[in-house]
N, CA and C of each residue as an Amber inpcrd file, in Angstrom:
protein
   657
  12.6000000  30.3290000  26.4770000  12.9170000  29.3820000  25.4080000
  11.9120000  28.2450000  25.3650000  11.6550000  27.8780000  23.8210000
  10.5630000  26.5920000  23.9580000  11.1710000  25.6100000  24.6660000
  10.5870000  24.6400000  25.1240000  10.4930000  23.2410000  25.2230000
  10.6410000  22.0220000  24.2750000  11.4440000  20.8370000  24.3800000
  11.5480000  19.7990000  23.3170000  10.1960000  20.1410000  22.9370000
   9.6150000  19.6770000  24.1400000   7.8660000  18.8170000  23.6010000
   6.9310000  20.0100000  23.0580000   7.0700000  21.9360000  23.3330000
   6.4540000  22.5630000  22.5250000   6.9720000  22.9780000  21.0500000
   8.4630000  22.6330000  20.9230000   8.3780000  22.3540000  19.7340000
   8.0630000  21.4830000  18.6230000   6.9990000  19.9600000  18.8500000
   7.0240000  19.0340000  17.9720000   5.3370000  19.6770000  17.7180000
   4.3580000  20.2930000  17.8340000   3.4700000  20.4070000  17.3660000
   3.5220000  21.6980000  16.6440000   4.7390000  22.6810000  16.8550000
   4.7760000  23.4030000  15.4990000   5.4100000  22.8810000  14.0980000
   5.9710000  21.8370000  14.6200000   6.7690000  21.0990000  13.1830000
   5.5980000  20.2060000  12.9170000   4.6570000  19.6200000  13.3800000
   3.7730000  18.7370000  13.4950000   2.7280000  19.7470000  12.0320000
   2.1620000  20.6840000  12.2140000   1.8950000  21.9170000  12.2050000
   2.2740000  22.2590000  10.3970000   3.6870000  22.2770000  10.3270000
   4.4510000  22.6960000   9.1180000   4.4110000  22.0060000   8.1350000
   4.0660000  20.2340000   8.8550000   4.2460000  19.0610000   7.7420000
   2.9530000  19.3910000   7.0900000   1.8050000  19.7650000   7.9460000
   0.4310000  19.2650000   7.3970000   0.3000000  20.7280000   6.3100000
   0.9280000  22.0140000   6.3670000   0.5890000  23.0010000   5.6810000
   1.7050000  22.5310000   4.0800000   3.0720000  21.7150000   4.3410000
   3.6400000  21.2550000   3.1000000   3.0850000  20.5090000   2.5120000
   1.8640000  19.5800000   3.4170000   1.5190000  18.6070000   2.4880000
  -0.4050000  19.2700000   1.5730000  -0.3190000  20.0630000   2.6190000
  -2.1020000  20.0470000   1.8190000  -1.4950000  21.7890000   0.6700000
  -0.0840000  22.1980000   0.0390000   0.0380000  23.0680000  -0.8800000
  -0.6690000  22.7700000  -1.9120000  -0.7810000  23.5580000  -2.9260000
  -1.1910000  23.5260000  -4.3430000  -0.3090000  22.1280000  -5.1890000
   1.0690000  22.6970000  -4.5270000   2.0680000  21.8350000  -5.6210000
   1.9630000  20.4940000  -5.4790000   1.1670000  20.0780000  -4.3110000
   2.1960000  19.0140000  -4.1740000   0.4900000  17.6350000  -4.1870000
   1.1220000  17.0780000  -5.0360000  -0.2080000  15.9430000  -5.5910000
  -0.4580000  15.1280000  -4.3520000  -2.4920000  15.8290000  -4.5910000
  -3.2620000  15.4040000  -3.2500000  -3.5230000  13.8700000  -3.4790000
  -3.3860000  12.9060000  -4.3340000  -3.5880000  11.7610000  -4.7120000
  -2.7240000  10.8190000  -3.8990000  -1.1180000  11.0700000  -4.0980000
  -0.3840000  10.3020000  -3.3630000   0.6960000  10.8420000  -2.2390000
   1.4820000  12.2120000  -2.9490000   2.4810000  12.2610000  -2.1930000
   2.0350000  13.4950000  -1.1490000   1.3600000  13.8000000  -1.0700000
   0.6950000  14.6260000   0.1940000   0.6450000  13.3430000   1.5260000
   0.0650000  12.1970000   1.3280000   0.6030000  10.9280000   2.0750000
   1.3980000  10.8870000   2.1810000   2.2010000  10.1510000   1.6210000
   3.6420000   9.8830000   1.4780000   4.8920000  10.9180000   1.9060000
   4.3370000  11.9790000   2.3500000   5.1880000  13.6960000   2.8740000
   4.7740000  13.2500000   4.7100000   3.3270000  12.8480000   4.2060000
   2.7050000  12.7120000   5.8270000   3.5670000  11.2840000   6.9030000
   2.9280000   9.9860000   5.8300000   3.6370000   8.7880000   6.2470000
   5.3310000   9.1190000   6.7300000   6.3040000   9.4220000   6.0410000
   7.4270000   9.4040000   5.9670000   7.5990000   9.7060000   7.1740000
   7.6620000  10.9990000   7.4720000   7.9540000  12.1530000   8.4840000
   7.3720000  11.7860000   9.5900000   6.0970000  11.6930000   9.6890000
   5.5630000  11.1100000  11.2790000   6.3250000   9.6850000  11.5190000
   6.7120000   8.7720000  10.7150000   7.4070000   7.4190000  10.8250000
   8.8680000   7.5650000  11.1700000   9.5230000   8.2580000  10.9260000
  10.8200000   9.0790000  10.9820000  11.0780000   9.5930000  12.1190000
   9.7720000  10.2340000  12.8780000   9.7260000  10.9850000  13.9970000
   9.8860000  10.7060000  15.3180000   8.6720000   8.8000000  15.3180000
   8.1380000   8.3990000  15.9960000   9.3180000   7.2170000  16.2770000
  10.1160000   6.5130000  15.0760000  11.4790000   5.9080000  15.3740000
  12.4410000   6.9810000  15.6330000  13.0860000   7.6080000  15.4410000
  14.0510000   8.3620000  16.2480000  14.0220000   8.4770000  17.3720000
  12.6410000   9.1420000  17.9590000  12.5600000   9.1000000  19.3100000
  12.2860000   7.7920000  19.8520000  12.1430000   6.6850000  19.1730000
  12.2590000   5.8280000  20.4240000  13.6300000   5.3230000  20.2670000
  14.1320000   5.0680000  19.3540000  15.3030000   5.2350000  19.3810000
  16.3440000   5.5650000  20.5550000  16.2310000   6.5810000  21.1940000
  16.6770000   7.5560000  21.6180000  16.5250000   7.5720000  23.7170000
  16.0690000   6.1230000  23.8940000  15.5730000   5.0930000  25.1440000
  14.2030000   5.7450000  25.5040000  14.4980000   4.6420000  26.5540000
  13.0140000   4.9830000  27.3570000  12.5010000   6.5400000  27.9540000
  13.6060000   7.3750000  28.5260000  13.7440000   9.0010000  28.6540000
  12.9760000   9.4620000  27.8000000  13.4200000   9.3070000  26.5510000
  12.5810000  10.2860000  25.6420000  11.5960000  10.1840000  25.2880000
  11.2150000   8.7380000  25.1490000   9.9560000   8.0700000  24.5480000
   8.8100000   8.6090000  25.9080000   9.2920000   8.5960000  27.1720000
   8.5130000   8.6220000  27.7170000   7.8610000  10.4450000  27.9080000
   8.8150000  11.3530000  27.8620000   9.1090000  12.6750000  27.6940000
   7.9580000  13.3000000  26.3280000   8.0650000  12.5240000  25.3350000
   7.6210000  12.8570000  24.2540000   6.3610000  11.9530000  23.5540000
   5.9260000  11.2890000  24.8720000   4.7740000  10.2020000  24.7630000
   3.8720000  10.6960000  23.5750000   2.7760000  11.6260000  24.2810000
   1.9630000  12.6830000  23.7920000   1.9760000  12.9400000  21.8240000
   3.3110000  13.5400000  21.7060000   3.8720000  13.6570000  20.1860000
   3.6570000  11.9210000  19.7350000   4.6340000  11.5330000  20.1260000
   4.5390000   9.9500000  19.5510000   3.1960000   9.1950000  19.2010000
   2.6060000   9.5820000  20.1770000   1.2320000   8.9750000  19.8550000
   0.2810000   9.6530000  18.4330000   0.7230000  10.6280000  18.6830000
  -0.3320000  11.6650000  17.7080000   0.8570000  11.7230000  15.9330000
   2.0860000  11.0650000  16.5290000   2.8060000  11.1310000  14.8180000
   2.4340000   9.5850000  14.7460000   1.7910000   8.5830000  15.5180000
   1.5230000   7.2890000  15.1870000   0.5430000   7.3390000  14.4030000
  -0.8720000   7.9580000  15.1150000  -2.3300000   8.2670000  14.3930000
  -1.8390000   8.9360000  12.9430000  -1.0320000  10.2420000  12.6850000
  -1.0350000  10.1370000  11.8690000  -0.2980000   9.2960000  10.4890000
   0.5380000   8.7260000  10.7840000   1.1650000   7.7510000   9.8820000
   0.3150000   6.8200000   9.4980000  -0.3460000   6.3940000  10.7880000
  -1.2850000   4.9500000  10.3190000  -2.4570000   6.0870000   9.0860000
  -3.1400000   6.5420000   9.4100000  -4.2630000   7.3920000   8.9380000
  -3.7980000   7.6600000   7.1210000  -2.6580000   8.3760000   7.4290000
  -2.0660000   8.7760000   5.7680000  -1.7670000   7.3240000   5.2100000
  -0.7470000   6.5310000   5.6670000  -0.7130000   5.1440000   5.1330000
  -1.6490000   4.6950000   4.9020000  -2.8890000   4.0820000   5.4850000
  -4.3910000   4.4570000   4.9370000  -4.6780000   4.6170000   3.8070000
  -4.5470000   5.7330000   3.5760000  -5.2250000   6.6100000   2.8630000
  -4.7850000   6.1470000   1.4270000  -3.3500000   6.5540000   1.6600000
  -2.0410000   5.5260000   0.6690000  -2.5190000   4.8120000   0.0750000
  -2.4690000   3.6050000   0.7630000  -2.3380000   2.1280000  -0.0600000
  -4.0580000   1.6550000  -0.4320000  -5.2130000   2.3450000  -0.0040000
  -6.4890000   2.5210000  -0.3850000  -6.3330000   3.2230000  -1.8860000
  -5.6210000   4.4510000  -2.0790000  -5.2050000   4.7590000  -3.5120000
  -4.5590000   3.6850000  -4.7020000  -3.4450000   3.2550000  -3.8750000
  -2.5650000   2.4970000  -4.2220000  -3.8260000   1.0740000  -5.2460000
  -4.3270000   0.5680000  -4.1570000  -5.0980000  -0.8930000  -4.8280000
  -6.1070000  -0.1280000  -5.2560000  -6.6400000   0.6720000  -4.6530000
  -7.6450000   1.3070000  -5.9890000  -7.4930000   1.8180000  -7.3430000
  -6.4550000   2.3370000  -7.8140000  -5.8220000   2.5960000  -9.0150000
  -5.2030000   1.2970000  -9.8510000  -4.4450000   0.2580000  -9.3420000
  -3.9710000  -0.1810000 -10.1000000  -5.3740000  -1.6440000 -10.3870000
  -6.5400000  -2.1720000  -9.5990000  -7.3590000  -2.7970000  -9.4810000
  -8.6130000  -2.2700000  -9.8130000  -8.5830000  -1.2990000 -10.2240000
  -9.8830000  -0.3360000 -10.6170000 -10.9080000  -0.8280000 -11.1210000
 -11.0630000  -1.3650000 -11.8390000 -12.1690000  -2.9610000 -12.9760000
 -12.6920000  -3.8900000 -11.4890000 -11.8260000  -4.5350000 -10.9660000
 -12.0290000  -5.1460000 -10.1150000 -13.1440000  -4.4100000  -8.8870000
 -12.2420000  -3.5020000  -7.8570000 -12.4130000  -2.5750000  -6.9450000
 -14.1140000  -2.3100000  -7.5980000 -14.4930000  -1.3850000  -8.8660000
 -15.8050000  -0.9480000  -9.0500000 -16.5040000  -1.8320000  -9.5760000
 -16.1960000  -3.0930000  -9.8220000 -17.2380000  -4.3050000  -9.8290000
 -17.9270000  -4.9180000  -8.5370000 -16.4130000  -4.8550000  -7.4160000
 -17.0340000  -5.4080000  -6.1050000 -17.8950000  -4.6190000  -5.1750000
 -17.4240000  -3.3480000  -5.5780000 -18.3780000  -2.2590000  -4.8110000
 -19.8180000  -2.0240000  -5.1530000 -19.9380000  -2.1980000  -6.5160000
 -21.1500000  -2.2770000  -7.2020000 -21.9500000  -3.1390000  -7.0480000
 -21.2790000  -4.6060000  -6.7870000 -22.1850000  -5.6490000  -6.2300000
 -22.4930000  -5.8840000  -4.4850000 -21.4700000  -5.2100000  -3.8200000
 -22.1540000  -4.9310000  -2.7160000 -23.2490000  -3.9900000  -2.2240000
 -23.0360000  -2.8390000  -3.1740000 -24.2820000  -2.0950000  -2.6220000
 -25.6000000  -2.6470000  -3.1620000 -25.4650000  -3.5390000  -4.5520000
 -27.1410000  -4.0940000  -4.4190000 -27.0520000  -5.2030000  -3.9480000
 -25.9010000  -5.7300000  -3.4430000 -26.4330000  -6.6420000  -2.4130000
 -27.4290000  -6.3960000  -1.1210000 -26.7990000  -5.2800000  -0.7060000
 -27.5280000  -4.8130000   0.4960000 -29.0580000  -4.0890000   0.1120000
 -29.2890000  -4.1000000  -1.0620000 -30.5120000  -3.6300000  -1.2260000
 -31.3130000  -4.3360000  -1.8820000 -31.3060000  -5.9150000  -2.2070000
 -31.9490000  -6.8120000  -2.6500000 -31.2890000  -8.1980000  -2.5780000
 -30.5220000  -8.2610000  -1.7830000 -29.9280000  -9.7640000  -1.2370000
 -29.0860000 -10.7870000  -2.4690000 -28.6210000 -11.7320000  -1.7370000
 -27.5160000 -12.2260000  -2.6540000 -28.0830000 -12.9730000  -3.4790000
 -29.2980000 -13.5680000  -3.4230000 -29.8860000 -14.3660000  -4.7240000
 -30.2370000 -13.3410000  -5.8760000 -30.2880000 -12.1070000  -5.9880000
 -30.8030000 -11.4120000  -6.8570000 -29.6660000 -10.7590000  -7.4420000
 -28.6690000 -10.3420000  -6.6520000 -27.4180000  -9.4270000  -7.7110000
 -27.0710000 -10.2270000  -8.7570000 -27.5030000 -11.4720000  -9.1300000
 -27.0900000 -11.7860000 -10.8000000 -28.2970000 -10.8670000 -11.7550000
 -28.9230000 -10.7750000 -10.9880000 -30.2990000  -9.8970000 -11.7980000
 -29.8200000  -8.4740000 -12.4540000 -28.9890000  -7.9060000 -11.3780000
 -28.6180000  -6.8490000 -11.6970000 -27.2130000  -6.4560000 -12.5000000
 -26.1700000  -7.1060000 -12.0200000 -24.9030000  -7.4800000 -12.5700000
 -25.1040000  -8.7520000 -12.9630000 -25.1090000  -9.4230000 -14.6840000
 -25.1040000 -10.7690000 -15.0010000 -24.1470000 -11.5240000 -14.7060000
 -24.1430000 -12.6970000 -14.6130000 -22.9080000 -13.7110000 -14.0140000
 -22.3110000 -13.7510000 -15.4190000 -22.2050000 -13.6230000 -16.6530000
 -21.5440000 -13.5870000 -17.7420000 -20.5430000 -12.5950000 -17.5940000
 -21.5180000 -11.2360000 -17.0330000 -20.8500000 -10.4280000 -17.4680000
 -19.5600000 -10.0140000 -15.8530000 -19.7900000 -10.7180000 -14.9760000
 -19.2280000 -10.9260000 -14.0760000 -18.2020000 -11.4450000 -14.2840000
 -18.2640000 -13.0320000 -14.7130000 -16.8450000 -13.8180000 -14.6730000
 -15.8650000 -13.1820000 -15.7370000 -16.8120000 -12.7300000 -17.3730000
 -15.5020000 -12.2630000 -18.0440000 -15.1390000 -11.0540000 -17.2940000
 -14.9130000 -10.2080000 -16.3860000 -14.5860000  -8.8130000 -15.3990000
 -13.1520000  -9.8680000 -15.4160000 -13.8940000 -10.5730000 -14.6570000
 -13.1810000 -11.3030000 -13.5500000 -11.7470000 -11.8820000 -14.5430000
 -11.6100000 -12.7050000 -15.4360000 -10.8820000 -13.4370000 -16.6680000
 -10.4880000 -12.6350000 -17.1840000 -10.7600000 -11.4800000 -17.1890000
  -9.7500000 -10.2740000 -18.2000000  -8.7660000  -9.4920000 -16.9790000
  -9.2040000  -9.4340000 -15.6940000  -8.6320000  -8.1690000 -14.7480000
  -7.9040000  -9.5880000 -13.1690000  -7.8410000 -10.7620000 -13.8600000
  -7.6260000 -11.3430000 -12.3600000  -7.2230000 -12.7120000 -12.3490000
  -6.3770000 -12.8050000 -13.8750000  -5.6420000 -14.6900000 -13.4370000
  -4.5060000 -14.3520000 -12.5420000  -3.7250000 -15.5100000 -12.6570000
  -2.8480000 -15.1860000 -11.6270000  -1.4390000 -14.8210000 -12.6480000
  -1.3740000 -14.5510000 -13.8580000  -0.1400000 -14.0810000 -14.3980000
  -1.0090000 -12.4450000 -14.5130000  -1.8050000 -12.1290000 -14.4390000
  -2.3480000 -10.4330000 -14.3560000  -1.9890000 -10.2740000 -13.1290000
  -2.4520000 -10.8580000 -12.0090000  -2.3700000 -10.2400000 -10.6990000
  -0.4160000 -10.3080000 -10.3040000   0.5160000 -11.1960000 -11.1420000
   1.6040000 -10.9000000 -10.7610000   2.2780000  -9.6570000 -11.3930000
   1.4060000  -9.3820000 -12.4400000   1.9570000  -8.0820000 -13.2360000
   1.5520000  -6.8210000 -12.3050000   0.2140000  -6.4670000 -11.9370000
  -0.3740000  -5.7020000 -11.5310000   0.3460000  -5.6060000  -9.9520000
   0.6650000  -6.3150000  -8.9990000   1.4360000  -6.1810000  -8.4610000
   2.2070000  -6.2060000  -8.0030000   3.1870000  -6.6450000  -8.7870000
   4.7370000  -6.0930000  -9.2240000   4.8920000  -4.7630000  -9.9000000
   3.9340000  -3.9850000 -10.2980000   3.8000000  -2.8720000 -10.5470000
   3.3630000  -1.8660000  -9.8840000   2.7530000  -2.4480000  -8.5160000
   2.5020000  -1.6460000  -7.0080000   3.7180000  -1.6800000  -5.9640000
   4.3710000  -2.7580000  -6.0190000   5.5420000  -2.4910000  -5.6350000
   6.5050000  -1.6300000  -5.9610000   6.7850000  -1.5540000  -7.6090000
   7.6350000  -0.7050000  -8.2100000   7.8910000   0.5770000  -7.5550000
   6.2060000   0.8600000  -7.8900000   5.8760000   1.9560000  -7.6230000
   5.6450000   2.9800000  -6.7230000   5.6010000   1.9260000  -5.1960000
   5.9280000   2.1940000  -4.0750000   6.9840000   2.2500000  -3.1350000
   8.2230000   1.5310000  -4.5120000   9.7040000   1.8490000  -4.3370000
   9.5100000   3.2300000  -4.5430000   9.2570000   3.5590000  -5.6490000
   9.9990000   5.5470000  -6.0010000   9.3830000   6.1610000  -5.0900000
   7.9410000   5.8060000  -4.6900000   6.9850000   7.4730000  -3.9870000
   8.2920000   6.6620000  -2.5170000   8.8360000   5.5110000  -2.3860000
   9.3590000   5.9100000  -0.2480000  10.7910000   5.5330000  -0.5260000
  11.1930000   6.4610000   0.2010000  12.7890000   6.7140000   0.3910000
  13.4590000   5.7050000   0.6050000  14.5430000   4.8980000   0.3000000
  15.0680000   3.7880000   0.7140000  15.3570000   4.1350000   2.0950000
  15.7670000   5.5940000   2.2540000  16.9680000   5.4710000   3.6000000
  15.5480000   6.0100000   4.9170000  14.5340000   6.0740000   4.3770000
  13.1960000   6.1990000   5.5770000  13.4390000   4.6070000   6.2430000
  13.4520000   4.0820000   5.5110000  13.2360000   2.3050000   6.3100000
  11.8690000   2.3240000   6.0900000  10.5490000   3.0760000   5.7220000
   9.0610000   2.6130000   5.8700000   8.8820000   1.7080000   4.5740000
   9.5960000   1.4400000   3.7650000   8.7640000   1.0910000   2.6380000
   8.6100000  -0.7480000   3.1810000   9.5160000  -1.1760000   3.3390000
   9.1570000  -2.9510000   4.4000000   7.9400000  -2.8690000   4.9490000
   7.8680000  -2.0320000   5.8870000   6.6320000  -1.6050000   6.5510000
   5.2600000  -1.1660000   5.7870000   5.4100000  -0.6310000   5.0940000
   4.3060000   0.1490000   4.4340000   3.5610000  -0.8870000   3.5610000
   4.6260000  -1.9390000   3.0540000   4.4340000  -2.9840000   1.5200000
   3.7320000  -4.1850000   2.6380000   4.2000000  -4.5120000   4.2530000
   3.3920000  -5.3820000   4.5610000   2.4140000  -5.2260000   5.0980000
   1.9930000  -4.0660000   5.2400000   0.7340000  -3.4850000   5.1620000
  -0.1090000  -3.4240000   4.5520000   0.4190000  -3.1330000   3.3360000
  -0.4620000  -3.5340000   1.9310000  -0.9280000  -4.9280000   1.6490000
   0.0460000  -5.4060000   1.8880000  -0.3030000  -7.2220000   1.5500000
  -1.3220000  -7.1120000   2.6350000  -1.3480000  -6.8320000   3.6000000
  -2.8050000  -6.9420000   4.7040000  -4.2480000  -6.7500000   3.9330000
  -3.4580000  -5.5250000   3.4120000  -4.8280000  -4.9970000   2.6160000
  -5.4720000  -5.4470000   1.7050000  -4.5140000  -6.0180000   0.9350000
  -4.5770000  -6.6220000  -0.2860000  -5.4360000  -8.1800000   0.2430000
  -5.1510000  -8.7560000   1.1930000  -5.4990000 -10.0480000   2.0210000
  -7.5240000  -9.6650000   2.1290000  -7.1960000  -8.8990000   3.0710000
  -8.8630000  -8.0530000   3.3350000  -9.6140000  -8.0100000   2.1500000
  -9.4370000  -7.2830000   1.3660000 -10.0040000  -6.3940000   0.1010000
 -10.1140000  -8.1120000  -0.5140000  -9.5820000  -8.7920000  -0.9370000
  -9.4450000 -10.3050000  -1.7790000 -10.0650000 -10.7010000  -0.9300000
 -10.5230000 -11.1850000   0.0380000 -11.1100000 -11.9530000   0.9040000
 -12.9210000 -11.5170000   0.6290000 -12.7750000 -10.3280000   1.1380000
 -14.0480000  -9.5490000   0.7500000 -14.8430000 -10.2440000  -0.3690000
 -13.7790000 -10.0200000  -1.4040000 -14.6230000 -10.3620000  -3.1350000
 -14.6110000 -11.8480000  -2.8940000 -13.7380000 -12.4850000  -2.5870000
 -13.7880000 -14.0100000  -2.1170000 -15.1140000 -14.3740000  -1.8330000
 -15.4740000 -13.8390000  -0.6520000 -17.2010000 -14.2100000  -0.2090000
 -18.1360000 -13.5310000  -0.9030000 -18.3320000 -12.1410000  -1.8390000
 -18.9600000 -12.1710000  -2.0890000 -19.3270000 -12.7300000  -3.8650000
 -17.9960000 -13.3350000  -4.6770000 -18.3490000 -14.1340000  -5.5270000
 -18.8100000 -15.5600000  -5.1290000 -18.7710000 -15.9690000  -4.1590000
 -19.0990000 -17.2100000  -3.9260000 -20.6600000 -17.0820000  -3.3650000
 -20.7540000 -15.8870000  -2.6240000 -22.5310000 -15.7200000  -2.1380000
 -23.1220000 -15.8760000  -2.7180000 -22.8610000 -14.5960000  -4.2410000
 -23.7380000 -14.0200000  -4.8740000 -23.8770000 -14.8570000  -6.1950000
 -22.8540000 -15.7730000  -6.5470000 -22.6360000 -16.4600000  -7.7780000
 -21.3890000 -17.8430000  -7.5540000 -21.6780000 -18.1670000  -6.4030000
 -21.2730000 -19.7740000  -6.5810000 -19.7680000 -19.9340000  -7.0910000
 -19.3450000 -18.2200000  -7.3840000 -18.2770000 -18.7150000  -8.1710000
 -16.6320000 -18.7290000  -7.3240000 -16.0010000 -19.5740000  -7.7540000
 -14.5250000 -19.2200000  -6.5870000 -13.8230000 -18.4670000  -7.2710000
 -13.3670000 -17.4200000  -6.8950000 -12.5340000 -16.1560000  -7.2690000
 -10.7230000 -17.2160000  -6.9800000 -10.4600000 -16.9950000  -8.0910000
  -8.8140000 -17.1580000  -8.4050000  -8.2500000 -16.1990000  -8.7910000
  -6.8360000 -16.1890000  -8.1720000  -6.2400000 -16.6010000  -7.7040000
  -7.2350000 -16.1550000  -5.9490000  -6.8600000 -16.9280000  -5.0800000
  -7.4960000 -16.5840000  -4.1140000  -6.7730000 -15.6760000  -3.0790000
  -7.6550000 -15.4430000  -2.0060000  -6.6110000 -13.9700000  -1.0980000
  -5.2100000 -14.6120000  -0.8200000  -5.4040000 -16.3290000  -0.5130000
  -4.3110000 -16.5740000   0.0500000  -3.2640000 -16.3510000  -1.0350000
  -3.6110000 -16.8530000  -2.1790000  -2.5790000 -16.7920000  -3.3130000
  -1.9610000 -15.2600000  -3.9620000  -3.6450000 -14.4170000  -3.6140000
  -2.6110000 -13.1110000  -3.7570000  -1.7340000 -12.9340000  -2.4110000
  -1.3100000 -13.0120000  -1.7530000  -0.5950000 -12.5480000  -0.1200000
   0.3600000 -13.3570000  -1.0840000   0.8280000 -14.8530000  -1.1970000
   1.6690000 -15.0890000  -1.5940000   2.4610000 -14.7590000  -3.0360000
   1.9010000 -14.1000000  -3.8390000   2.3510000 -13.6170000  -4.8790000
   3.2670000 -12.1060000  -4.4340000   2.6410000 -11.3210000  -3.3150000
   2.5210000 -10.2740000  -2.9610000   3.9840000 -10.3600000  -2.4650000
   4.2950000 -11.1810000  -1.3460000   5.5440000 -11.6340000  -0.9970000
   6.6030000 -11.6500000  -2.3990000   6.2500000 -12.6070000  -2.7210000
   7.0990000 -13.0640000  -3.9900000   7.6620000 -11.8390000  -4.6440000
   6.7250000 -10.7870000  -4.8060000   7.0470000  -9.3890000  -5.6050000
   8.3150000  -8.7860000  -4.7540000   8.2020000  -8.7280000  -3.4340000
   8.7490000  -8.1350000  -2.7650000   9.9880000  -8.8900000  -2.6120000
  10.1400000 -10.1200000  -2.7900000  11.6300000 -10.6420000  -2.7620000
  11.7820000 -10.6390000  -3.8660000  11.7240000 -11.0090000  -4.9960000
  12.4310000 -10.8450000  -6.0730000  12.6640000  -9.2120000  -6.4290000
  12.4980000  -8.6450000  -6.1210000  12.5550000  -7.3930000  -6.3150000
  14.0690000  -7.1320000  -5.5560000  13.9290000  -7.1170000  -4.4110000
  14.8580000  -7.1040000  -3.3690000  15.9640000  -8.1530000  -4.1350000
  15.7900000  -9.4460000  -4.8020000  17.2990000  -9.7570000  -5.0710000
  17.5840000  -9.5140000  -6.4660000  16.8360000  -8.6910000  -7.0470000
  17.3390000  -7.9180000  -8.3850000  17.9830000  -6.9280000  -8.1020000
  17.7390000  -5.7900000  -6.6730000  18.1380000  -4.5910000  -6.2740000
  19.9080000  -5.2280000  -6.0700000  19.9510000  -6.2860000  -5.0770000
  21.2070000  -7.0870000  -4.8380000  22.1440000  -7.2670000  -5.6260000
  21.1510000  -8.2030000  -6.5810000  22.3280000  -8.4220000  -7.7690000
  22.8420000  -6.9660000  -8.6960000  21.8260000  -6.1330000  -8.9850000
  22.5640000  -4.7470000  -9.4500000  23.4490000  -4.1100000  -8.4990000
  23.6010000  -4.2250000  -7.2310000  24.9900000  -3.7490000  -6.5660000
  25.8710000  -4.5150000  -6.5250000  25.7390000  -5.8720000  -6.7730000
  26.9500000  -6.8020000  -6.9360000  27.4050000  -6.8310000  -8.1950000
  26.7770000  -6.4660000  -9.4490000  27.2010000  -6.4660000 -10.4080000
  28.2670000  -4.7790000 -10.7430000  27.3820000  -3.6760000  -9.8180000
  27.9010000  -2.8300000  -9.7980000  29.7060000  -2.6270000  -9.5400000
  30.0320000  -3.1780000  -7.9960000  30.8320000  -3.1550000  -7.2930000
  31.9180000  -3.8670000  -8.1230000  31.3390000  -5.2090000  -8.7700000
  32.2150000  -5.7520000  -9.7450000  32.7680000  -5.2130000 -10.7510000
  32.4280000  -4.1160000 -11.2120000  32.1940000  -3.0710000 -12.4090000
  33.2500000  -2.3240000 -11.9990000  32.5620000  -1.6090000 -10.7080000
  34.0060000  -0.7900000 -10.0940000  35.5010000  -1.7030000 -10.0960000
  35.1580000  -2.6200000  -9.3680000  36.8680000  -3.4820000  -9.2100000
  37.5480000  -3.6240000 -10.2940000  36.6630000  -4.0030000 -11.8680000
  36.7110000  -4.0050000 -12.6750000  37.8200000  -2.8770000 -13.1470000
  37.0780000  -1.8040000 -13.4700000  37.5530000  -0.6640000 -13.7750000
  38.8420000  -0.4450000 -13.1710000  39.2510000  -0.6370000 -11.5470000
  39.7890000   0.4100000 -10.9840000  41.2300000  -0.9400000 -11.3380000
  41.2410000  -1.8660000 -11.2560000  42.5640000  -2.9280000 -12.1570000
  43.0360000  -2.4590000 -13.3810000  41.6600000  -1.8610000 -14.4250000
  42.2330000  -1.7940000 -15.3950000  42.9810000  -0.3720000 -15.1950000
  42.4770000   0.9450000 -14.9930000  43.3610000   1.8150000 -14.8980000
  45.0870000   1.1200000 -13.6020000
């Protein structure tokens, strides 16, 4: 008969052949099949005390790598899709940065044509739309009852911190200019999405439950 521990690398095994099928979209939820399940895996068993965790070290470690890796992968999709204008402006000015230095990328990308990028894809009532619409959206692709999506969303705000910071220095290198809202202000918007969200979810079960009590008086 197998072993606990030789059975987690044939299930290990099964996830990666469900997630790389035909059917199943290599963009997001081939991640999101990956994230879930290794996150699922890696709390249960610790869950489950120090015995097991220690029993099943090996697995744990290797469903950690992969969660972090697919989450990754994730939320790199995630701000790349919904920031896209942004994302291939900053990339564009870093690579000729590195190939003719920061006094010259106005040469190549104009500062006109820079700031309006910037004024059409990045005040701070766009960036609350844009993500409040990464949140949404990262409600449906993760399961409420996984528990990763807390996890996954302050991860993102990391990312989101990094990636803004990035363009931070290099609008100010390359063109003097200060990028608004700034990283700090996106992180705090980022938050903001995530609680108001959370007490809209609230108030629709309190309004719900009221609904029920409602009902169940009148019959």
């Amino acid at each position: 008969p197998y072993s606990p521990q030789k059975r987690a690398p044939p299930l290990s095994g099964s996830l990666n052949e469900c997630a790389e099928r035909e059917t199943t979209d290599q963009q997001y939820a081939a991640n999101v099949m990956r994230m879930e399940n290794s996150y699922f895996f890696t709390q249960s068993m610790k869950q489950r005390g120090v015995e097991m965790t220690a029993l099943f070290q090996k697995q744990i470690t290797g469903a950690s790598v992969i969660c972090k890796q697919s989450t990754d992968a994730y939320l790199g999709w995630m701000i790349k899709r919904e920031f896209k204008a942004m994302h291939s402006l900053f990339s564009n000015i870093s690579r000729i940065r590195k190939e003719v230095g920061d006094a010259d990328v106005p040469i190549h990308v104009p500062r006109a044509q820079f700031v309006r990028t910037l004024q059409k894809e990045s005040s701070r009532e766009i960036m609350r739309e844009k993500i409040g619409v990464v949140y949404a959206r990262m409600e449906k692709h993760l399961s409420e009852s996984g528990g990763l999506l807390p996890v996954a969303w302050k991860a993102l705000v990391k990312v989101l911190y990094e990636w803004f910071g990035r363009w931070e220095k290099l609008s100010t290198s390359c063109y003097k200019f200060i990028l608004e809202p700034s990283a700090i202000d996106v992180v705090r918007i980022a938050k903001s999405a995530s609680g108001s969200s959370s007490t809209k979810k609230t108030s629709a079960r309190t309004s719900d439950m009221k609904s029920e009590r409602h009902n169940f008086v009148s019959i």
